[in-house]
mmCIF file of C-alpha atoms in Angstrom:
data_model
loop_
_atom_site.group_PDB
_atom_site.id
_atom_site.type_symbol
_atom_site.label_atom_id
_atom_site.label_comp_id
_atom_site.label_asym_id
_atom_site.label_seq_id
_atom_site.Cartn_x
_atom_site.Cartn_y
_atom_site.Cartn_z
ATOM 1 C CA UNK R 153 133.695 113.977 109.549
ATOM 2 C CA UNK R 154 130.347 112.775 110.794
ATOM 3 C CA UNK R 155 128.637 108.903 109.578
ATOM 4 C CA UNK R 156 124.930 108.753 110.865
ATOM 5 C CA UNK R 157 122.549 105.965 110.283
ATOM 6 C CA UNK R 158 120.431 107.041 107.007
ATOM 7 C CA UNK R 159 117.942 104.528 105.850
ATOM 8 C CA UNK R 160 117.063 100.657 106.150
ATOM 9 C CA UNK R 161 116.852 98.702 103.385
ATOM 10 C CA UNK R 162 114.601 95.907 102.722
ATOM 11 C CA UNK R 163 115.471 92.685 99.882
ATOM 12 C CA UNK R 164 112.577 92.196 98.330
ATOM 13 C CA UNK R 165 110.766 89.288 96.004
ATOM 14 C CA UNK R 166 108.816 92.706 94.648
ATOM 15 C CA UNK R 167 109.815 95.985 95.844
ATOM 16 C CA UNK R 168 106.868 98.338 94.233
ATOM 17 C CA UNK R 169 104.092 96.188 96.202
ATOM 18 C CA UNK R 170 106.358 95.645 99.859
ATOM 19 C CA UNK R 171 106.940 99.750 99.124
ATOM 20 C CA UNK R 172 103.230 100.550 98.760
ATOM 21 C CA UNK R 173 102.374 98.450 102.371
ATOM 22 C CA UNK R 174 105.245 100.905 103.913
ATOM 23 C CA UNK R 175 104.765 103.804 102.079
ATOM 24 C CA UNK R 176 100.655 103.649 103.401
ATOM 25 C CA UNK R 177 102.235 102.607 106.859
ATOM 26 C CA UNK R 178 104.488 105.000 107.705
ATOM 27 C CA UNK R 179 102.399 107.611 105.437
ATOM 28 C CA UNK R 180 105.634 108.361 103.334
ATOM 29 C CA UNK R 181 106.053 109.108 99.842
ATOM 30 C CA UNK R 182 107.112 106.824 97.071
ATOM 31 C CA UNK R 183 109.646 107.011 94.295
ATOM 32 C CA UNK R 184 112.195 105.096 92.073
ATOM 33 C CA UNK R 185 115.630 105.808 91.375
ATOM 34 C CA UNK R 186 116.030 102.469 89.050
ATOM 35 C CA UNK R 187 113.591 99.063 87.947
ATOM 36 C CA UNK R 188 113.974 97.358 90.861
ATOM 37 C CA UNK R 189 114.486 99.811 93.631
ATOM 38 C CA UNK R 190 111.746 101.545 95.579
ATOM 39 C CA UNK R 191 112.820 104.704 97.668
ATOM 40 C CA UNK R 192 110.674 106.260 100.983
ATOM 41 C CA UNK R 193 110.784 109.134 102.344
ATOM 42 C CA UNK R 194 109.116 111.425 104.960
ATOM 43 C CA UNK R 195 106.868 114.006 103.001
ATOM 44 C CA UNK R 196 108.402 117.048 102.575
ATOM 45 C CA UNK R 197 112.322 115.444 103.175
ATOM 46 C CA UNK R 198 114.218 115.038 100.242
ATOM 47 C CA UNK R 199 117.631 112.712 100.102
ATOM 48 C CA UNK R 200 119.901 113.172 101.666
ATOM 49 C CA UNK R 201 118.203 115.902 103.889
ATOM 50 C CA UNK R 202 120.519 115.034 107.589
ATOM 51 C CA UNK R 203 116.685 116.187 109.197
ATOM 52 C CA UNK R 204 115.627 112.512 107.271
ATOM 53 C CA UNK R 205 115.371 108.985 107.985
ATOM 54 C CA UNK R 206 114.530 106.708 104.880
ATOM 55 C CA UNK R 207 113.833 103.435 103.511
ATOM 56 C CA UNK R 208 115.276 101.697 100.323
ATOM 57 C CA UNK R 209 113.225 98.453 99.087
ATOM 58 C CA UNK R 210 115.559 96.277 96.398
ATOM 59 C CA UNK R 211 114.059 93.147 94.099
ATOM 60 C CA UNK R 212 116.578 90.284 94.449
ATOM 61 C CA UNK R 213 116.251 86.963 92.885
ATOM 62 C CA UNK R 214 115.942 84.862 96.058
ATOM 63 C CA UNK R 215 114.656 86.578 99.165
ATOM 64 C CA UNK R 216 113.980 84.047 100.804
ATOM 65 C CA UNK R 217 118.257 83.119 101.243
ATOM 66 C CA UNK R 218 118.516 86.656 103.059
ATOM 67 C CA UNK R 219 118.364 86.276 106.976
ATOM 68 C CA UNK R 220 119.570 89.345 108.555
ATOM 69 C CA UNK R 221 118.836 90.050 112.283
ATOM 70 C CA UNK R 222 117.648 93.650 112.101
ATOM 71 C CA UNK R 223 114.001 94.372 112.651
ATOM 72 C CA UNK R 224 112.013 97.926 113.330
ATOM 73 C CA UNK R 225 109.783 99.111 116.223
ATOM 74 C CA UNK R 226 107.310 101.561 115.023
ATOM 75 C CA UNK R 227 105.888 104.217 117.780
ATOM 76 C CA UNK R 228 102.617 104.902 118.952
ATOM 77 C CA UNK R 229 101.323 108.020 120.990
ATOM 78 C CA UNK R 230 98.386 106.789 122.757
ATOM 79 C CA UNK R 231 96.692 103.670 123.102
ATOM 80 C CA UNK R 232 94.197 104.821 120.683
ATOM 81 C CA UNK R 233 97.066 105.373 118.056
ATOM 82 C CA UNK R 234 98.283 101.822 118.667
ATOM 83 C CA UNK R 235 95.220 99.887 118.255
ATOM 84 C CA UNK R 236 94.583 102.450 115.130
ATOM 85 C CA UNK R 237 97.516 101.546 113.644
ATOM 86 C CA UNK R 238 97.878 98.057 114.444
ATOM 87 C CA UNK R 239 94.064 97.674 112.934
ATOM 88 C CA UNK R 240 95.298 99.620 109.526
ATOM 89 C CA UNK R 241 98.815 97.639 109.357
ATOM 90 C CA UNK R 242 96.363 94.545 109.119
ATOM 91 C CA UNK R 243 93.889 96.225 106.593
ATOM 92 C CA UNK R 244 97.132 97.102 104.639
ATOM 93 C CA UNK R 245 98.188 92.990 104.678
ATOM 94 C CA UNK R 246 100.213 92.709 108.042
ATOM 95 C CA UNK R 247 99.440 89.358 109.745
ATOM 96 C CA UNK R 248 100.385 88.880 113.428
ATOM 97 C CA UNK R 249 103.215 87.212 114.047
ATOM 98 C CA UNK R 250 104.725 84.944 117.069
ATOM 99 C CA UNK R 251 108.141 85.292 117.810
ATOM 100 C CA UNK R 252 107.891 83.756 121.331
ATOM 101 C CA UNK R 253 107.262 87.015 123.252
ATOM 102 C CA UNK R 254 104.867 85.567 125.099
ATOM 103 C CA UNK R 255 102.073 88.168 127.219
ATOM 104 C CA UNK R 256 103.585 91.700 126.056
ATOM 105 C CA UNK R 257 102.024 95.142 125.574
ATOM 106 C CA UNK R 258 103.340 96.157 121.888
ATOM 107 C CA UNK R 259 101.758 93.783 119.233
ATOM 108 C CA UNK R 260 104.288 91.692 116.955
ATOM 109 C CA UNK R 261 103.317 91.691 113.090
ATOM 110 C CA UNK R 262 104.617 90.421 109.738
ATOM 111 C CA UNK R 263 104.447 92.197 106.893
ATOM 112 C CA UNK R 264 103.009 90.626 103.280
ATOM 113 C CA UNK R 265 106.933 89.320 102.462
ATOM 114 C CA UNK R 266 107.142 87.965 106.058
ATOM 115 C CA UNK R 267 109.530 90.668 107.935
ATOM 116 C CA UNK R 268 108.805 90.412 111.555
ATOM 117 C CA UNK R 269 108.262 93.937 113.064
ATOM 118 C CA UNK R 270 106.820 95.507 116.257
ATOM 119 C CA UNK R 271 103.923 98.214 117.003
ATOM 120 C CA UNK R 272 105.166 99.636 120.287
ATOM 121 C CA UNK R 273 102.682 100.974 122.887
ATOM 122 C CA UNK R 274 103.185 104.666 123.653
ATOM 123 C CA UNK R 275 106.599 105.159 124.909
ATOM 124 C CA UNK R 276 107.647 108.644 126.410
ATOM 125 C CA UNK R 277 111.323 107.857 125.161
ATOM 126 C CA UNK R 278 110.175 107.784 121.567
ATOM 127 C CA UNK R 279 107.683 110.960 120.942
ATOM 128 C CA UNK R 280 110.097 112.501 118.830
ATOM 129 C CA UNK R 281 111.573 109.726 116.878
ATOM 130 C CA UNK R 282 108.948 109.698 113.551
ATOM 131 C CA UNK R 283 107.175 106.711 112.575
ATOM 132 C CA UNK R 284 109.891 104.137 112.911
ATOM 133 C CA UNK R 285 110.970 104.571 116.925
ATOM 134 C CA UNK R 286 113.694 102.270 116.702
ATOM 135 C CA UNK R 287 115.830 99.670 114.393
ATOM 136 C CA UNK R 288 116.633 96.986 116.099
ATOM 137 C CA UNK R 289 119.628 94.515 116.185
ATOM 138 C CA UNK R 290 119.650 90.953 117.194
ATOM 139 C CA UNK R 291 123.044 89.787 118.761
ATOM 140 C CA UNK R 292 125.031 88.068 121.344
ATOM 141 C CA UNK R 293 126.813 90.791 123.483
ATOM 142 C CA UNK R 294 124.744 94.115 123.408
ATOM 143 C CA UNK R 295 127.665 96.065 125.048
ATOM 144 C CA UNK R 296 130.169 94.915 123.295
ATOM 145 C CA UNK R 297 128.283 96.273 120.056
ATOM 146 C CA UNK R 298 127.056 99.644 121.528
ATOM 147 C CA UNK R 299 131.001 100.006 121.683
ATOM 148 C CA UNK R 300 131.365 99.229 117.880
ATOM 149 C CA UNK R 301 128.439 101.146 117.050
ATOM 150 C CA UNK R 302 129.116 104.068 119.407
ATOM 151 C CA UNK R 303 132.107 104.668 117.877
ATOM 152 C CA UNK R 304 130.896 103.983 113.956
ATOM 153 C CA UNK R 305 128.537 106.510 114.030
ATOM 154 C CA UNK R 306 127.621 109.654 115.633
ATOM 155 C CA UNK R 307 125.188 108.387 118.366
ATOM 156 C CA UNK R 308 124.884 108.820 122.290
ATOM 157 C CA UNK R 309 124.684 105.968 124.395
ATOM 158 C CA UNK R 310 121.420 106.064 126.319
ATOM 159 C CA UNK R 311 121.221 102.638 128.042
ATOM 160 C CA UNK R 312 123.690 99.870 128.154
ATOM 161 C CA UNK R 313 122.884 96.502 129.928
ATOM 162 C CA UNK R 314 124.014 93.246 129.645
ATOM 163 C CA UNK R 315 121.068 92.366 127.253
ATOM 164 C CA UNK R 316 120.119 95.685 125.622
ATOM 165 C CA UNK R 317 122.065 98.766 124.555
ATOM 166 C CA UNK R 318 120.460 101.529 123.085
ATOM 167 C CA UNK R 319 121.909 104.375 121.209
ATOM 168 C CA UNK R 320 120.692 107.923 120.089
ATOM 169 C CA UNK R 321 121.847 109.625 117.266
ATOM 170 C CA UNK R 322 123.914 113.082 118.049
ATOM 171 C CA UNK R 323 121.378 115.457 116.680
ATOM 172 C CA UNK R 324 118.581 114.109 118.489
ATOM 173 C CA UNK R 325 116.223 113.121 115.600
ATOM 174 C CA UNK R 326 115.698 109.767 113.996
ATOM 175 C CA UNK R 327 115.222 106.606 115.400
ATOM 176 C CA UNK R 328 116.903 104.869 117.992
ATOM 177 C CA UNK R 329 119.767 102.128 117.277
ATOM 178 C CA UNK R 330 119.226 99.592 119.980
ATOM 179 C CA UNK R 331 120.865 96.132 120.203
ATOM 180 C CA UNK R 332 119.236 92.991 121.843
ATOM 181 C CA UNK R 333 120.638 89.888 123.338
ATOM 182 C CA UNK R 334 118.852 86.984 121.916
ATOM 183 C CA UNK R 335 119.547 83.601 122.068
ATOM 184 C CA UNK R 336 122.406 81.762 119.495
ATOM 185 C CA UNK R 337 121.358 79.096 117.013
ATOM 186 C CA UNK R 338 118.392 79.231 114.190
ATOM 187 C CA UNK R 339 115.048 81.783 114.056
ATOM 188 C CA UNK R 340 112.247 80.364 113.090
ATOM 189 C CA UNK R 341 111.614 83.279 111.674
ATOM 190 C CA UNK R 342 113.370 86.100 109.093
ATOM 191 C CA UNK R 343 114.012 88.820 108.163
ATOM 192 C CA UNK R 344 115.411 90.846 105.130
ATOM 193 C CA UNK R 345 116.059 94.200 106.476
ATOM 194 C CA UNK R 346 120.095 96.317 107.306
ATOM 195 C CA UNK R 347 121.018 99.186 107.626
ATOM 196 C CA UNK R 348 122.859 102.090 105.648
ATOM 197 C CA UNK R 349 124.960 104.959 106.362
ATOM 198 C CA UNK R 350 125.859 107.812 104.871
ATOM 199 C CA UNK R 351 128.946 110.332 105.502
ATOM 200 C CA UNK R 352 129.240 113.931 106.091
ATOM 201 C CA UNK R 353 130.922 114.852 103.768
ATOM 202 C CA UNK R 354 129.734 112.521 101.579
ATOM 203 C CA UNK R 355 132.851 112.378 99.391
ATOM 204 C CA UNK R 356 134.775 110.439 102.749
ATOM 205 C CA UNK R 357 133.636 106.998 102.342
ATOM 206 C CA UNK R 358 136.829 106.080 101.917
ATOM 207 C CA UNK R 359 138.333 107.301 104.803
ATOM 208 C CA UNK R 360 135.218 105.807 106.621
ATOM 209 C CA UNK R 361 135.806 102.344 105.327
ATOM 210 C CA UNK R 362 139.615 102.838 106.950
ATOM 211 C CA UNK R 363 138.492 103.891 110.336
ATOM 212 C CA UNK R 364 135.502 101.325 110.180
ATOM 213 C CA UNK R 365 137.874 98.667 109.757
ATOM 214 C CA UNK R 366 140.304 99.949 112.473
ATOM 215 C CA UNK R 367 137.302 99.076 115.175
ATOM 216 C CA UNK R 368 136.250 96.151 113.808
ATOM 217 C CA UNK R 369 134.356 96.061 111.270
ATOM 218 C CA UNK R 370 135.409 93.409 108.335
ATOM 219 C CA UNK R 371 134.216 93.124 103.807
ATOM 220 C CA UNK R 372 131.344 91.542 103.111
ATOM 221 C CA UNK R 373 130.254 89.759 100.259
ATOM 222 C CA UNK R 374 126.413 89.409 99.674
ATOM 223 C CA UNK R 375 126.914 89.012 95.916
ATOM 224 C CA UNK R 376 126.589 92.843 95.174
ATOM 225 C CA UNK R 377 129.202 93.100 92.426
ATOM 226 C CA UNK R 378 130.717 95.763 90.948
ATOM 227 C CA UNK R 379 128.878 98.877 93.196
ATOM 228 C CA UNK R 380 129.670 102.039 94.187
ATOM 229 C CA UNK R 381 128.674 101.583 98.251
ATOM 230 C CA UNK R 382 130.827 99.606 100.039
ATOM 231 C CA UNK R 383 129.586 96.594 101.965
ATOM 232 C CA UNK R 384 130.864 95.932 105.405
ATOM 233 C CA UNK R 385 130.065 93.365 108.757
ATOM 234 C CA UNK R 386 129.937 94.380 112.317
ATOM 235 C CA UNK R 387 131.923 92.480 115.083
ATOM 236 C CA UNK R 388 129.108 90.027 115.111
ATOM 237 C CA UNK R 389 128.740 89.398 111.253
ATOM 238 C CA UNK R 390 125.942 91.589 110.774
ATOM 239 C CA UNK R 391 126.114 93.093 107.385
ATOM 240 C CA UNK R 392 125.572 96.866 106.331
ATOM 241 C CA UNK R 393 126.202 99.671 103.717
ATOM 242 C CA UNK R 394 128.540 102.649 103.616
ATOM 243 C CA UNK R 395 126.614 104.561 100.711
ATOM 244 C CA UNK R 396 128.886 107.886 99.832
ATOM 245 C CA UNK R 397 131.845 109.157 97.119
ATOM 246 C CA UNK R 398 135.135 107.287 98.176
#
């Protein structure tokens, strides 16, 4: 059995327009499997292709009560690309956005419902990530969670400090899953975004739940009701999906 990191999914006040911004950023198609629910994918990658990474936008009633500490880094090849794309994220509604980063060489934007999200400048590390170079976790101990992670789904450790970890998944495509230390107490900003997995099979959620639980990981309630995913928390309390057949 195999779990990998599938898709991130945004709460939205309207998912059709905050999946049009994304869908022209990323240059991804657009569909729907329900009102209310706006799927992305790379062209040409269909769900639940392993080769894909995707991105699920839900309507809920009140956004704005969703705070989640997971953002995205989106990569750039040249610095040519990055002031491209950083001038067509704006053209497209992105505002900047300060997060107290202070003199830095990627550029920090917001999109139209407010998630905070970074244009990286070209990176070596990320040329073969896609679009989206990295998701990125807020949190207290990034060790102690590349440990959790590590062992939740099938990734490589890459780098492991005392304020970043970074991990790469096992078949080498996809972004990044990289955990950084921030400081405890309230944001002043946002944001609305977790993340998903997905099994291999996909018919062993159950037994995924089981051995999720055995390192650490705890139920969550976020008001989801009757579903058929399963929603979990990390050590740290950070909420996420196990999508799947149980």
């Amino acid at each position: 059995m195999a779990l990998r990191l599938v898709q991130v999914n945004f709460k939205a006040r309207d998912d059709a327009a905050l999946g049009r911004f994304w869908a022209e950023a990323l240059g991804w198609g657009v569909s729907s499997e329900a009102p209310g629910v706006t799927n992305l994918e790379p062209e040409g990658v269909t769900w639940p292709d392993p080769a894909g990474f995707y991105i699920d936008l839900v309507t809920v009633p009140d956004p704005e009560t969703v705070r989640y500490r997971v953002h995205i880094d989106l990569a750039t090849t040249s610095a040519a690309h990055h002031a491209e794309l950083v001038a067509h994220l704006k053209d497209l509604g992105a505002t900047p956005a300060d997060v107290g980063q202070g003199d830095v060489p990627w550029t920090v934007l917001a999109d139209p419902e407010g998630n905070v999200f970074c244009v990286l400048e070209p990176r070596d590390l990320y040329r073969d990530t896609g679009p989206i170079a990295a998701v990125v976790v807020d949190c207290a101990d990034p060790p102690a969670m590349a440990r959790f992670w590590g062992a939740a789904v099938d990734s490589v450790p890459q780098e492991v400090t005392d304020d970043h970890a970074r991990l790469r998944p096992s078949e080498g495509t996809g972004p990044y899953l990289e955990f950084l230390r921030t400081p405890p107490g309230p944001r002043t900003w946002c944001n609305r975004i977790h993340v998903d997995l997905l099994p291999d099979p996909v018919d062993t959620k159950d037994a995924e739940v089981t051995r999720l639980r055995t390192l650490g990981a705890t139920s969550a309630d976020v008001g989801q009701g009757e579903v058929p995913w399963t929603v979990l928390a990390d050590p740290e309390g950070n909420e996420f999906c196990l999508l799947g057949k149980g």
